[in-house]
mmCIF file of C-alpha atoms in Angstrom:
data_model
loop_
_atom_site.group_PDB
_atom_site.id
_atom_site.type_symbol
_atom_site.label_atom_id
_atom_site.label_comp_id
_atom_site.label_asym_id
_atom_site.label_seq_id
_atom_site.Cartn_x
_atom_site.Cartn_y
_atom_site.Cartn_z
ATOM 1 C CA MET A 1149 0.000 0.000 0.000
ATOM 2 C CA PRO A 1150 1.549 3.382 -0.981
ATOM 3 C CA ASP A 1151 2.426 5.889 1.709
ATOM 4 C CA ILE A 1152 -0.135 8.693 1.333
ATOM 5 C CA SER A 1153 2.048 11.183 3.195
ATOM 6 C CA SER A 1154 4.765 10.830 0.522
ATOM 7 C CA ILE A 1155 2.448 11.756 -2.379
ATOM 8 C CA PRO A 1156 3.215 15.328 -3.506
ATOM 9 C CA VAL A 1157 0.377 17.859 -3.203
ATOM 10 C CA VAL A 1158 -0.195 19.986 -6.300
ATOM 11 C CA LYS A 1159 -2.071 23.263 -5.865
ATOM 12 C CA LYS A 1160 -4.776 23.829 -8.453
ATOM 13 C CA ALA A 1161 -6.579 27.030 -9.394
ATOM 14 C CA LEU A 1162 -10.377 26.884 -9.586
ATOM 15 C CA ASN A 1163 -12.072 27.679 -12.874
ATOM 16 C CA GLY A 1164 -15.184 28.924 -11.116
ATOM 17 C CA TYR A 1165 -17.130 29.215 -7.887
ATOM 18 C CA VAL A 1166 -17.387 25.989 -5.841
ATOM 19 C CA GLY A 1167 -18.441 27.102 -2.374
ATOM 20 C CA PHE A 1168 -16.277 25.226 0.111
ATOM 21 C CA HIS A 1169 -15.118 28.558 1.548
ATOM 22 C CA ASN A 1170 -18.388 28.343 3.524
ATOM 23 C CA LEU A 1171 -17.058 25.414 5.577
ATOM 24 C CA PRO A 1172 -16.115 27.679 8.534
ATOM 25 C CA ASN A 1173 -19.684 29.023 8.533
ATOM 26 C CA GLN A 1174 -21.039 25.457 8.587
ATOM 27 C CA VAL A 1175 -18.816 24.602 11.560
ATOM 28 C CA HIS A 1176 -19.898 27.812 13.297
ATOM 29 C CA LYS A 1177 -23.614 27.064 12.848
ATOM 30 C CA LYS A 1178 -23.213 23.483 14.030
ATOM 31 C CA SER A 1179 -21.217 24.559 17.091
ATOM 32 C CA VAL A 1180 -23.750 27.231 18.071
ATOM 33 C CA LYS A 1181 -26.604 24.759 17.675
ATOM 34 C CA LYS A 1182 -24.814 22.103 19.737
ATOM 35 C CA GLY A 1183 -23.531 24.489 22.423
ATOM 36 C CA PHE A 1184 -20.233 24.473 24.273
ATOM 37 C CA GLN A 1185 -18.995 22.923 27.480
ATOM 38 C CA PHE A 1186 -16.134 23.927 29.781
ATOM 39 C CA THR A 1187 -14.912 22.564 33.119
ATOM 40 C CA LEU A 1188 -12.898 24.874 35.366
ATOM 41 C CA MET A 1189 -11.206 23.954 38.645
ATOM 42 C CA VAL A 1190 -10.257 26.547 41.269
ATOM 43 C CA VAL A 1191 -7.744 25.687 43.989
ATOM 44 C CA GLY A 1192 -6.434 27.819 46.829
ATOM 45 C CA GLU A 1193 -6.574 28.462 50.546
ATOM 46 C CA SER A 1194 -9.761 29.779 52.124
ATOM 47 C CA GLY A 1195 -10.239 33.521 52.028
ATOM 48 C CA LEU A 1196 -8.386 34.179 48.750
ATOM 49 C CA GLY A 1197 -11.557 35.081 46.859
ATOM 50 C CA LYS A 1198 -12.025 32.021 44.621
ATOM 51 C CA SER A 1199 -15.826 32.201 44.425
ATOM 52 C CA THR A 1200 -15.778 35.982 43.923
ATOM 53 C CA LEU A 1201 -13.302 35.712 41.040
ATOM 54 C CA VAL A 1202 -15.377 33.028 39.290
ATOM 55 C CA ASN A 1203 -18.504 35.179 39.629
ATOM 56 C CA THR A 1204 -16.528 38.119 38.234
ATOM 57 C CA LEU A 1205 -15.125 36.109 35.304
ATOM 58 C CA PHE A 1206 -18.555 35.053 34.042
ATOM 59 C CA ASN A 1207 -20.443 38.103 35.339
ATOM 60 C CA ALA A 1208 -23.017 35.910 37.072
ATOM 61 C CA SER A 1209 -23.782 34.705 40.604
ATOM 62 C CA LEU A 1210 -22.638 31.124 40.057
ATOM 63 C CA TYR A 1211 -21.701 30.545 43.686
ATOM 64 C CA PRO A 1212 -24.491 30.589 46.293
ATOM 65 C CA ASN A 1213 -24.196 33.094 49.127
ATOM 66 C CA LYS A 1214 -21.974 31.682 51.840
ATOM 67 C CA GLU A 1215 -23.340 31.400 55.330
ATOM 68 C CA ASN A 1216 -21.198 32.532 58.236
ATOM 69 C CA ARG A 1217 -20.865 29.433 60.367
ATOM 70 C CA GLU A 1218 -19.178 29.142 63.705
ATOM 71 C CA PRO A 1219 -16.232 26.710 63.826
ATOM 72 C CA THR A 1220 -17.116 23.267 65.159
ATOM 73 C CA LEU A 1221 -15.257 20.117 66.116
ATOM 74 C CA ASP A 1222 -16.892 18.362 63.134
ATOM 75 C CA SER A 1223 -14.873 20.283 60.539
ATOM 76 C CA PRO A 1224 -13.712 18.147 57.570
ATOM 77 C CA LYS A 1225 -10.362 16.415 57.927
ATOM 78 C CA THR A 1226 -9.553 16.287 54.212
ATOM 79 C CA VAL A 1227 -9.980 18.416 51.111
ATOM 80 C CA GLU A 1228 -13.534 18.332 49.746
ATOM 81 C CA ILE A 1229 -14.497 18.355 46.085
ATOM 82 C CA GLN A 1230 -17.578 20.383 45.181
ATOM 83 C CA THR A 1231 -18.981 20.903 41.669
ATOM 84 C CA ILE A 1232 -21.234 23.751 40.579
ATOM 85 C CA SER A 1233 -22.911 23.474 37.160
ATOM 86 C CA ALA A 1234 -24.660 26.264 35.304
ATOM 87 C CA ASP A 1235 -26.098 26.795 31.824
ATOM 88 C CA ILE A 1236 -25.319 30.333 30.705
ATOM 89 C CA GLU A 1237 -26.067 32.090 27.410
ATOM 90 C CA GLU A 1238 -24.651 35.140 25.664
ATOM 91 C CA ASN A 1239 -25.865 36.455 22.285
ATOM 92 C CA GLY A 1240 -27.424 33.099 21.420
ATOM 93 C CA VAL A 1241 -24.309 31.076 22.319
ATOM 94 C CA LYS A 1242 -24.905 28.517 25.078
ATOM 95 C CA LEU A 1243 -22.184 27.380 27.481
ATOM 96 C CA LYS A 1244 -22.503 24.578 30.013
ATOM 97 C CA LEU A 1245 -20.058 25.601 32.718
ATOM 98 C CA ASN A 1246 -18.817 23.258 35.449
ATOM 99 C CA VAL A 1247 -16.819 24.815 38.281
ATOM 100 C CA ILE A 1248 -14.965 22.454 40.624
ATOM 101 C CA ASP A 1249 -14.091 23.954 44.009
ATOM 102 C CA THR A 1250 -11.759 22.430 46.591
ATOM 103 C CA PRO A 1251 -12.688 23.793 50.047
ATOM 104 C CA GLY A 1252 -10.246 22.834 52.763
ATOM 105 C CA PHE A 1253 -7.117 22.984 50.604
ATOM 106 C CA GLY A 1254 -4.206 24.359 52.633
ATOM 107 C CA ASP A 1255 -6.346 24.946 55.735
ATOM 108 C CA PHE A 1256 -4.972 22.164 57.916
ATOM 109 C CA VAL A 1257 -2.042 22.010 60.300
ATOM 110 C CA ASN A 1258 -0.483 19.279 58.160
ATOM 111 C CA ASN A 1259 -1.034 19.987 54.443
ATOM 112 C CA GLU A 1260 1.481 17.398 53.260
ATOM 113 C CA GLU A 1261 -0.930 15.596 50.938
ATOM 114 C CA SER A 1262 -3.593 18.247 50.334
ATOM 115 C CA TRP A 1263 -3.003 17.814 46.603
ATOM 116 C CA LYS A 1264 -3.843 14.098 46.636
ATOM 117 C CA PRO A 1265 -7.710 14.241 46.604
ATOM 118 C CA ILE A 1266 -7.539 16.854 43.821
ATOM 119 C CA LEU A 1267 -5.221 14.723 41.684
ATOM 120 C CA GLU A 1268 -7.409 11.666 42.282
ATOM 121 C CA ASN A 1269 -10.476 13.631 41.186
ATOM 122 C CA ILE A 1270 -8.836 14.771 37.938
ATOM 123 C CA GLU A 1271 -7.599 11.266 37.152
ATOM 124 C CA SER A 1272 -10.971 9.689 38.015
ATOM 125 C CA ARG A 1273 -12.543 11.962 35.397
ATOM 126 C CA TYR A 1274 -9.986 10.729 32.858
ATOM 127 C CA ASP A 1275 -10.749 7.127 33.880
ATOM 128 C CA SER A 1276 -14.476 7.728 33.434
ATOM 129 C CA TYR A 1277 -13.964 9.030 29.898
ATOM 130 C CA LEU A 1278 -11.563 6.180 29.067
ATOM 131 C CA GLU A 1279 -14.161 3.655 30.239
ATOM 132 C CA GLN A 1280 -16.793 5.285 28.019
ATOM 133 C CA GLU A 1281 -14.437 5.141 25.022
ATOM 134 C CA SER A 1282 -14.078 1.385 25.545
ATOM 135 C CA ARG A 1283 -17.811 0.727 25.239
ATOM 136 C CA VAL A 1284 -19.447 -0.716 22.142
ATOM 137 C CA ASN A 1285 -21.864 2.229 21.899
ATOM 138 C CA ARG A 1286 -19.922 5.500 22.057
ATOM 139 C CA LYS A 1287 -22.537 7.867 20.661
ATOM 140 C CA LYS A 1288 -23.191 9.765 23.898
ATOM 141 C CA LEU A 1289 -19.910 10.367 25.692
ATOM 142 C CA VAL A 1290 -20.173 12.487 28.846
ATOM 143 C CA ASP A 1291 -17.026 14.614 29.073
ATOM 144 C CA THR A 1292 -16.230 15.785 32.625
ATOM 145 C CA ARG A 1293 -12.467 16.226 32.081
ATOM 146 C CA VAL A 1294 -10.973 19.336 33.718
ATOM 147 C CA HIS A 1295 -9.896 21.818 31.039
ATOM 148 C CA ALA A 1296 -8.160 24.383 33.254
ATOM 149 C CA CYS A 1297 -7.122 24.838 36.880
ATOM 150 C CA ILE A 1298 -6.728 28.323 38.366
ATOM 151 C CA TYR A 1299 -4.300 28.093 41.265
ATOM 152 C CA PHE A 1300 -4.553 30.943 43.785
ATOM 153 C CA ILE A 1301 -1.286 32.112 45.341
ATOM 154 C CA ALA A 1302 -1.514 34.050 48.592
ATOM 155 C CA PRO A 1303 -0.255 37.670 48.231
ATOM 156 C CA THR A 1304 2.683 37.262 50.609
ATOM 157 C CA GLY A 1305 5.074 39.200 48.379
ATOM 158 C CA HIS A 1306 7.921 36.763 49.114
ATOM 159 C CA SER A 1307 8.010 33.579 47.016
ATOM 160 C CA LEU A 1308 6.098 30.346 46.495
ATOM 161 C CA LYS A 1309 5.386 28.332 49.627
ATOM 162 C CA PRO A 1310 6.362 24.636 49.756
ATOM 163 C CA LEU A 1311 2.665 23.712 49.420
ATOM 164 C CA ASP A 1312 2.378 25.810 46.231
ATOM 165 C CA ILE A 1313 5.423 24.129 44.697
ATOM 166 C CA GLU A 1314 4.334 20.626 45.675
ATOM 167 C CA PHE A 1315 0.812 21.106 44.329
ATOM 168 C CA MET A 1316 1.921 22.487 40.968
ATOM 169 C CA LYS A 1317 4.605 19.811 40.543
ATOM 170 C CA ARG A 1318 2.089 17.041 41.229
ATOM 171 C CA LEU A 1319 -0.653 18.332 38.921
ATOM 172 C CA ALA A 1320 1.225 20.025 36.065
ATOM 173 C CA HIS A 1321 1.278 16.801 34.002
ATOM 174 C CA CYS A 1322 -2.496 16.289 33.983
ATOM 175 C CA VAL A 1323 -4.159 19.725 33.913
ATOM 176 C CA ASN A 1324 -3.647 23.190 32.417
ATOM 177 C CA LEU A 1325 -2.285 25.163 35.381
ATOM 178 C CA ILE A 1326 -2.970 28.901 35.479
ATOM 179 C CA PRO A 1327 -1.320 30.588 38.499
ATOM 180 C CA VAL A 1328 -2.847 33.814 39.814
ATOM 181 C CA ILE A 1329 -1.857 36.131 42.667
ATOM 182 C CA ALA A 1330 -5.031 36.528 44.700
ATOM 183 C CA LYS A 1331 -6.133 39.859 46.201
ATOM 184 C CA SER A 1332 -3.318 41.746 44.511
ATOM 185 C CA ASP A 1333 -4.747 45.052 45.789
ATOM 186 C CA THR A 1334 -2.950 44.315 49.072
ATOM 187 C CA LEU A 1335 0.415 44.819 47.316
ATOM 188 C CA THR A 1336 1.989 47.855 45.655
ATOM 189 C CA GLU A 1337 2.935 47.806 41.961
ATOM 190 C CA ASP A 1338 6.632 47.327 42.791
ATOM 191 C CA GLU A 1339 5.811 44.500 45.200
ATOM 192 C CA ILE A 1340 3.649 42.785 42.567
ATOM 193 C CA SER A 1341 6.396 43.045 39.933
ATOM 194 C CA ALA A 1342 9.041 41.600 42.289
ATOM 195 C CA PHE A 1343 6.644 38.867 43.488
ATOM 196 C CA LYS A 1344 5.872 37.810 39.903
ATOM 197 C CA SER A 1345 9.588 37.538 39.103
ATOM 198 C CA ARG A 1346 10.244 35.328 42.144
ATOM 199 C CA ILE A 1347 7.251 33.106 41.322
ATOM 200 C CA MET A 1348 8.440 32.574 37.740
ATOM 201 C CA GLU A 1349 11.968 31.847 39.001
ATOM 202 C CA ASP A 1350 10.582 29.182 41.363
ATOM 203 C CA ILE A 1351 8.483 27.676 38.557
ATOM 204 C CA ALA A 1352 11.508 27.509 36.252
ATOM 205 C CA PHE A 1353 13.803 26.134 38.971
ATOM 206 C CA HIS A 1354 11.396 23.302 39.853
ATOM 207 C CA LYS A 1355 10.624 22.653 36.152
ATOM 208 C CA ILE A 1356 6.888 23.156 36.624
ATOM 209 C CA SER A 1357 4.884 23.237 33.406
ATOM 210 C CA ILE A 1358 2.183 25.927 33.454
ATOM 211 C CA TYR A 1359 -0.189 26.789 30.626
ATOM 212 C CA GLN A 1360 0.969 29.441 28.189
ATOM 213 C CA PRO A 1361 -0.846 30.338 24.948
ATOM 214 C CA LEU A 1362 0.721 28.927 21.789
ATOM 215 C CA THR A 1363 1.694 30.903 18.712
ATOM 216 C CA TYR A 1364 1.197 29.728 15.128
ATOM 217 C CA GLU A 1365 2.920 30.547 11.847
ATOM 218 C CA ASN A 1366 -0.131 32.139 10.266
ATOM 219 C CA ASP A 1367 -0.945 34.389 13.243
ATOM 220 C CA ASP A 1368 -1.309 38.052 12.311
ATOM 221 C CA PRO A 1369 0.775 40.754 14.074
ATOM 222 C CA GLU A 1370 -2.202 41.794 16.221
ATOM 223 C CA THR A 1371 -2.652 38.218 17.517
ATOM 224 C CA LEU A 1372 1.083 37.855 18.199
ATOM 225 C CA GLN A 1373 1.109 41.104 20.178
ATOM 226 C CA GLU A 1374 -1.961 39.976 22.083
ATOM 227 C CA HIS A 1375 -0.156 36.722 22.902
ATOM 228 C CA LYS A 1376 2.916 38.594 24.155
ATOM 229 C CA ASP A 1377 0.782 40.833 26.362
ATOM 230 C CA ILE A 1378 -0.936 37.840 27.968
ATOM 231 C CA VAL A 1379 2.298 35.901 28.562
ATOM 232 C CA SER A 1380 3.954 38.985 30.088
ATOM 233 C CA LYS A 1381 1.247 39.114 32.785
ATOM 234 C CA ILE A 1382 1.678 35.514 34.009
ATOM 235 C CA PRO A 1383 1.118 34.924 36.918
ATOM 236 C CA PHE A 1384 -1.922 37.156 36.773
ATOM 237 C CA ALA A 1385 -2.305 39.601 39.669
ATOM 238 C CA VAL A 1386 -6.079 39.694 40.063
ATOM 239 C CA VAL A 1387 -8.803 41.369 42.091
ATOM 240 C CA GLY A 1388 -12.343 40.017 42.022
ATOM 241 C CA SER A 1389 -15.571 41.886 42.685
ATOM 242 C CA ASP A 1390 -19.118 41.103 41.615
ATOM 243 C CA ARG A 1391 -20.470 44.343 43.089
ATOM 244 C CA GLU A 1392 -20.661 47.776 41.558
ATOM 245 C CA VAL A 1393 -19.203 50.830 43.304
ATOM 246 C CA ASP A 1394 -19.259 54.519 42.442
ATOM 247 C CA SER A 1395 -16.130 55.920 40.770
ATOM 248 C CA ASN A 1396 -16.369 59.619 39.925
ATOM 249 C CA GLY A 1397 -20.056 59.301 39.192
ATOM 250 C CA THR A 1398 -19.707 56.077 37.164
ATOM 251 C CA LYS A 1399 -20.717 52.602 38.332
ATOM 252 C CA VAL A 1400 -17.851 50.093 37.971
ATOM 253 C CA ARG A 1401 -17.182 46.572 39.237
ATOM 254 C CA GLY A 1402 -14.608 46.961 41.932
ATOM 255 C CA ARG A 1403 -13.711 47.678 45.532
ATOM 256 C CA LYS A 1404 -13.863 51.015 47.311
ATOM 257 C CA TYR A 1405 -11.171 52.067 49.773
ATOM 258 C CA PRO A 1406 -10.494 55.318 51.675
ATOM 259 C CA TRP A 1407 -7.688 56.072 49.202
ATOM 260 C CA GLY A 1408 -9.671 55.321 46.051
ATOM 261 C CA VAL A 1409 -11.436 52.681 43.929
ATOM 262 C CA ILE A 1410 -10.062 49.473 42.392
ATOM 263 C CA ASN A 1411 -11.763 48.845 39.059
ATOM 264 C CA VAL A 1412 -11.358 45.171 38.151
ATOM 265 C CA ASP A 1413 -12.063 45.925 34.475
ATOM 266 C CA ASP A 1414 -9.256 48.522 34.297
ATOM 267 C CA GLU A 1415 -6.001 46.948 33.061
ATOM 268 C CA SER A 1416 -3.962 49.597 34.874
ATOM 269 C CA HIS A 1417 -5.406 48.400 38.212
ATOM 270 C CA CYS A 1418 -4.957 44.612 37.921
ATOM 271 C CA ASP A 1419 -4.571 41.724 35.431
ATOM 272 C CA PHE A 1420 -8.163 40.510 35.619
ATOM 273 C CA VAL A 1421 -8.939 41.587 32.033
ATOM 274 C CA LYS A 1422 -5.956 39.622 30.644
ATOM 275 C CA LEU A 1423 -6.926 36.523 32.646
ATOM 276 C CA ARG A 1424 -10.505 36.689 31.347
ATOM 277 C CA GLN A 1425 -9.267 37.332 27.820
ATOM 278 C CA MET A 1426 -7.086 34.211 27.838
ATOM 279 C CA LEU A 1427 -9.455 31.938 29.732
ATOM 280 C CA VAL A 1428 -12.720 32.884 28.035
ATOM 281 C CA ARG A 1429 -12.409 35.155 25.008
ATOM 282 C CA THR A 1430 -9.408 33.878 23.059
ATOM 283 C CA HIS A 1431 -8.096 30.523 24.353
ATOM 284 C CA MET A 1432 -10.993 28.543 25.837
ATOM 285 C CA GLU A 1433 -11.073 26.134 22.875
ATOM 286 C CA GLU A 1434 -7.285 25.848 22.901
ATOM 287 C CA LEU A 1435 -7.372 24.904 26.594
ATOM 288 C CA LYS A 1436 -9.875 22.162 25.752
ATOM 289 C CA GLU A 1437 -7.815 20.925 22.794
ATOM 290 C CA HIS A 1438 -4.607 20.779 24.860
ATOM 291 C CA THR A 1439 -6.444 18.818 27.544
ATOM 292 C CA ILE A 1440 -7.902 16.345 25.052
ATOM 293 C CA GLU A 1441 -5.003 15.922 22.624
ATOM 294 C CA VAL A 1442 -1.997 16.193 24.965
ATOM 295 C CA LEU A 1443 -2.802 15.769 28.671
ATOM 296 C CA TYR A 1444 -5.533 13.136 28.328
ATOM 297 C CA GLU A 1445 -3.744 11.196 25.577
ATOM 298 C CA THR A 1446 -0.576 11.054 27.697
ATOM 299 C CA TYR A 1447 -2.568 9.782 30.684
ATOM 300 C CA ARG A 1448 -4.481 7.304 28.492
ATOM 301 C CA ALA A 1449 -1.277 5.850 27.030
ATOM 302 C CA LYS A 1450 0.267 5.387 30.489
ATOM 303 C CA LYS A 1451 -2.933 3.789 31.782
ATOM 304 C CA LEU A 1452 -3.156 1.314 28.913
ATOM 305 C CA ILE A 1453 0.532 0.422 29.183
ATOM 306 C CA ALA A 1454 0.109 -0.167 32.920
ATOM 307 C CA SER A 1455 -2.885 -2.412 32.147
ATOM 308 C CA GLY A 1456 -0.849 -4.500 29.702
ATOM 309 C CA LEU A 1457 -2.807 -3.288 26.684
ATOM 310 C CA THR A 1458 0.037 -1.812 24.679
ATOM 311 C CA GLU A 1459 -1.127 -3.761 21.648
ATOM 312 C CA THR A 1460 -4.337 -1.728 21.698
ATOM 313 C CA ILE A 1461 -2.337 1.469 21.268
ATOM 314 C CA HIS A 1462 -0.033 0.463 18.427
ATOM 315 C CA SER A 1463 -1.929 -2.403 16.807
ATOM 316 C CA THR A 1464 -2.006 -2.278 13.020
ATOM 317 C CA ALA A 1465 -3.248 -5.844 12.454
ATOM 318 C CA ASN A 1466 -5.947 -6.682 9.943
ATOM 319 C CA PRO A 1467 -9.349 -6.374 11.727
ATOM 320 C CA LEU A 1468 -10.562 -9.628 10.121
ATOM 321 C CA SER A 1469 -7.533 -11.620 11.311
ATOM 322 C CA ARG A 1470 -7.863 -10.036 14.772
ATOM 323 C CA PHE A 1471 -11.520 -11.135 14.829
ATOM 324 C CA GLU A 1472 -10.516 -14.682 13.871
ATOM 325 C CA ASP A 1473 -7.908 -14.737 16.671
ATOM 326 C CA GLU A 1474 -10.471 -13.540 19.196
ATOM 327 C CA ARG A 1475 -12.978 -16.169 18.020
ATOM 328 C CA ALA A 1476 -10.355 -18.933 18.282
ATOM 329 C CA ALA A 1477 -9.440 -17.791 21.787
ATOM 330 C CA HIS A 1478 -13.140 -17.748 22.722
ATOM 331 C CA GLU A 1479 -13.694 -21.273 21.350
ATOM 332 C CA GLN A 1480 -10.640 -22.502 23.237
ATOM 333 C CA LYS A 1481 -11.990 -20.965 26.422
ATOM 334 C CA MET A 1482 -15.418 -22.570 25.885
ATOM 335 C CA SER A 1483 -13.832 -25.995 25.230
ATOM 336 C CA LYS A 1484 -11.854 -25.699 28.455
ATOM 337 C CA MET A 1485 -14.996 -24.809 30.416
ATOM 338 C CA GLU A 1486 -16.886 -27.718 28.831
ATOM 339 C CA ALA A 1487 -14.102 -30.163 29.785
ATOM 340 C CA GLU A 1488 -14.086 -28.845 33.358
ATOM 341 C CA MET A 1489 -17.878 -29.165 33.655
ATOM 342 C CA LYS A 1490 -17.749 -32.694 32.216
ATOM 343 C CA ALA A 1491 -15.084 -33.696 34.741
ATOM 344 C CA VAL A 1492 -17.147 -32.301 37.612
ATOM 345 C CA PHE A 1493 -20.247 -34.141 36.348
ATOM 346 C CA GLN A 1494 -18.377 -37.457 36.103
ATOM 347 C CA GLN A 1495 -17.010 -36.942 39.631
ATOM 348 C CA LYS A 1496 -20.525 -36.342 40.973
ATOM 349 C CA VAL A 1497 -21.850 -39.471 39.197
ATOM 350 C CA ALA A 1498 -19.005 -41.584 40.637
ATOM 351 C CA GLU A 1499 -19.713 -40.280 44.149
ATOM 352 C CA LYS A 1500 -23.427 -41.054 43.761
ATOM 353 C CA GLU A 1501 -22.749 -44.577 42.512
ATOM 354 C CA SER A 1502 -20.378 -45.178 45.397
ATOM 355 C CA LYS A 1503 -23.024 -44.101 47.920
ATOM 356 C CA LEU A 1504 -25.680 -46.331 46.279
ATOM 357 C CA LYS A 1505 -23.331 -49.317 46.371
ATOM 358 C CA ALA A 1506 -22.567 -48.724 50.026
ATOM 359 C CA SER A 1507 -26.299 -48.600 50.765
ATOM 360 C CA GLU A 1508 -26.889 -51.910 48.934
ATOM 361 C CA ASP A 1509 -24.074 -53.586 50.879
ATOM 362 C CA GLU A 1510 -25.625 -52.434 54.156
#
């Protein structure tokens, strides 16, 4: 069989209108009709504003109002996993959003393995999808894989804590990590700049892989500049607020202080706009593709190799011959079972005859 990849491609000019330039429009219509789905995980210590930032990102009250509860002796001993699902719509485009929260992370005296329940949850979602792929009927696959994880770093102004480093090292191979500096309005501009540099130095030193937008050969100058602007802001110094405050007679989303107003939608105040731009407006589909084509495929290959199914990954055998082999193996198995059942039956008959003979002798 000839190698298709080695056949030279000859460009041909059209003699008239054909119409396949409408393919992008067809894909667009189909996608809008079907709707989109995105799963976001947020991880960080309590009090860093995770729920507020999510509400701010999607401009909706996704999180229910939290009740102020007094501390009790029955507080959870491990990290919990909570999922909030919402169907939201904007200009006719529907998005099914799943937000996975991890209350309890980093809140214990011993946080040595706080990352473990989170990693297990991500991998269990991969396992669930892998199990669905192995079924005979794969028409309705339910995809709950995590497409992005926003990791909240406390605004200490120093460097990454051991828990931060351990968490990101453990999860970088299976999820798109997006580090953010929470409540950055507690730091000055110089402190934020120095803190970002130390965080990136720690990430490079420990060889932690975080998500960064990719560039392509056919990207226009505007897209390339947009990419550079986003990358230059990582880790994003963010402030979240789902309430409007008055700023010189104008209502803005932000926080009001005695010295002034923080406007979360003002790029000169924080990096919230760049985070939203990358996560929602420009790279949401790329985050999903990287999860599906790189992170999940890597996990799937390791899982199949560990299960002794390497032949399933690289098999190029003729389907008909593989079917014949499976049928022969099945027939051999059935013959073995039949022989075992026959032996058991003969043993039972011999025992019965022996008992009858003993009764006759008595």
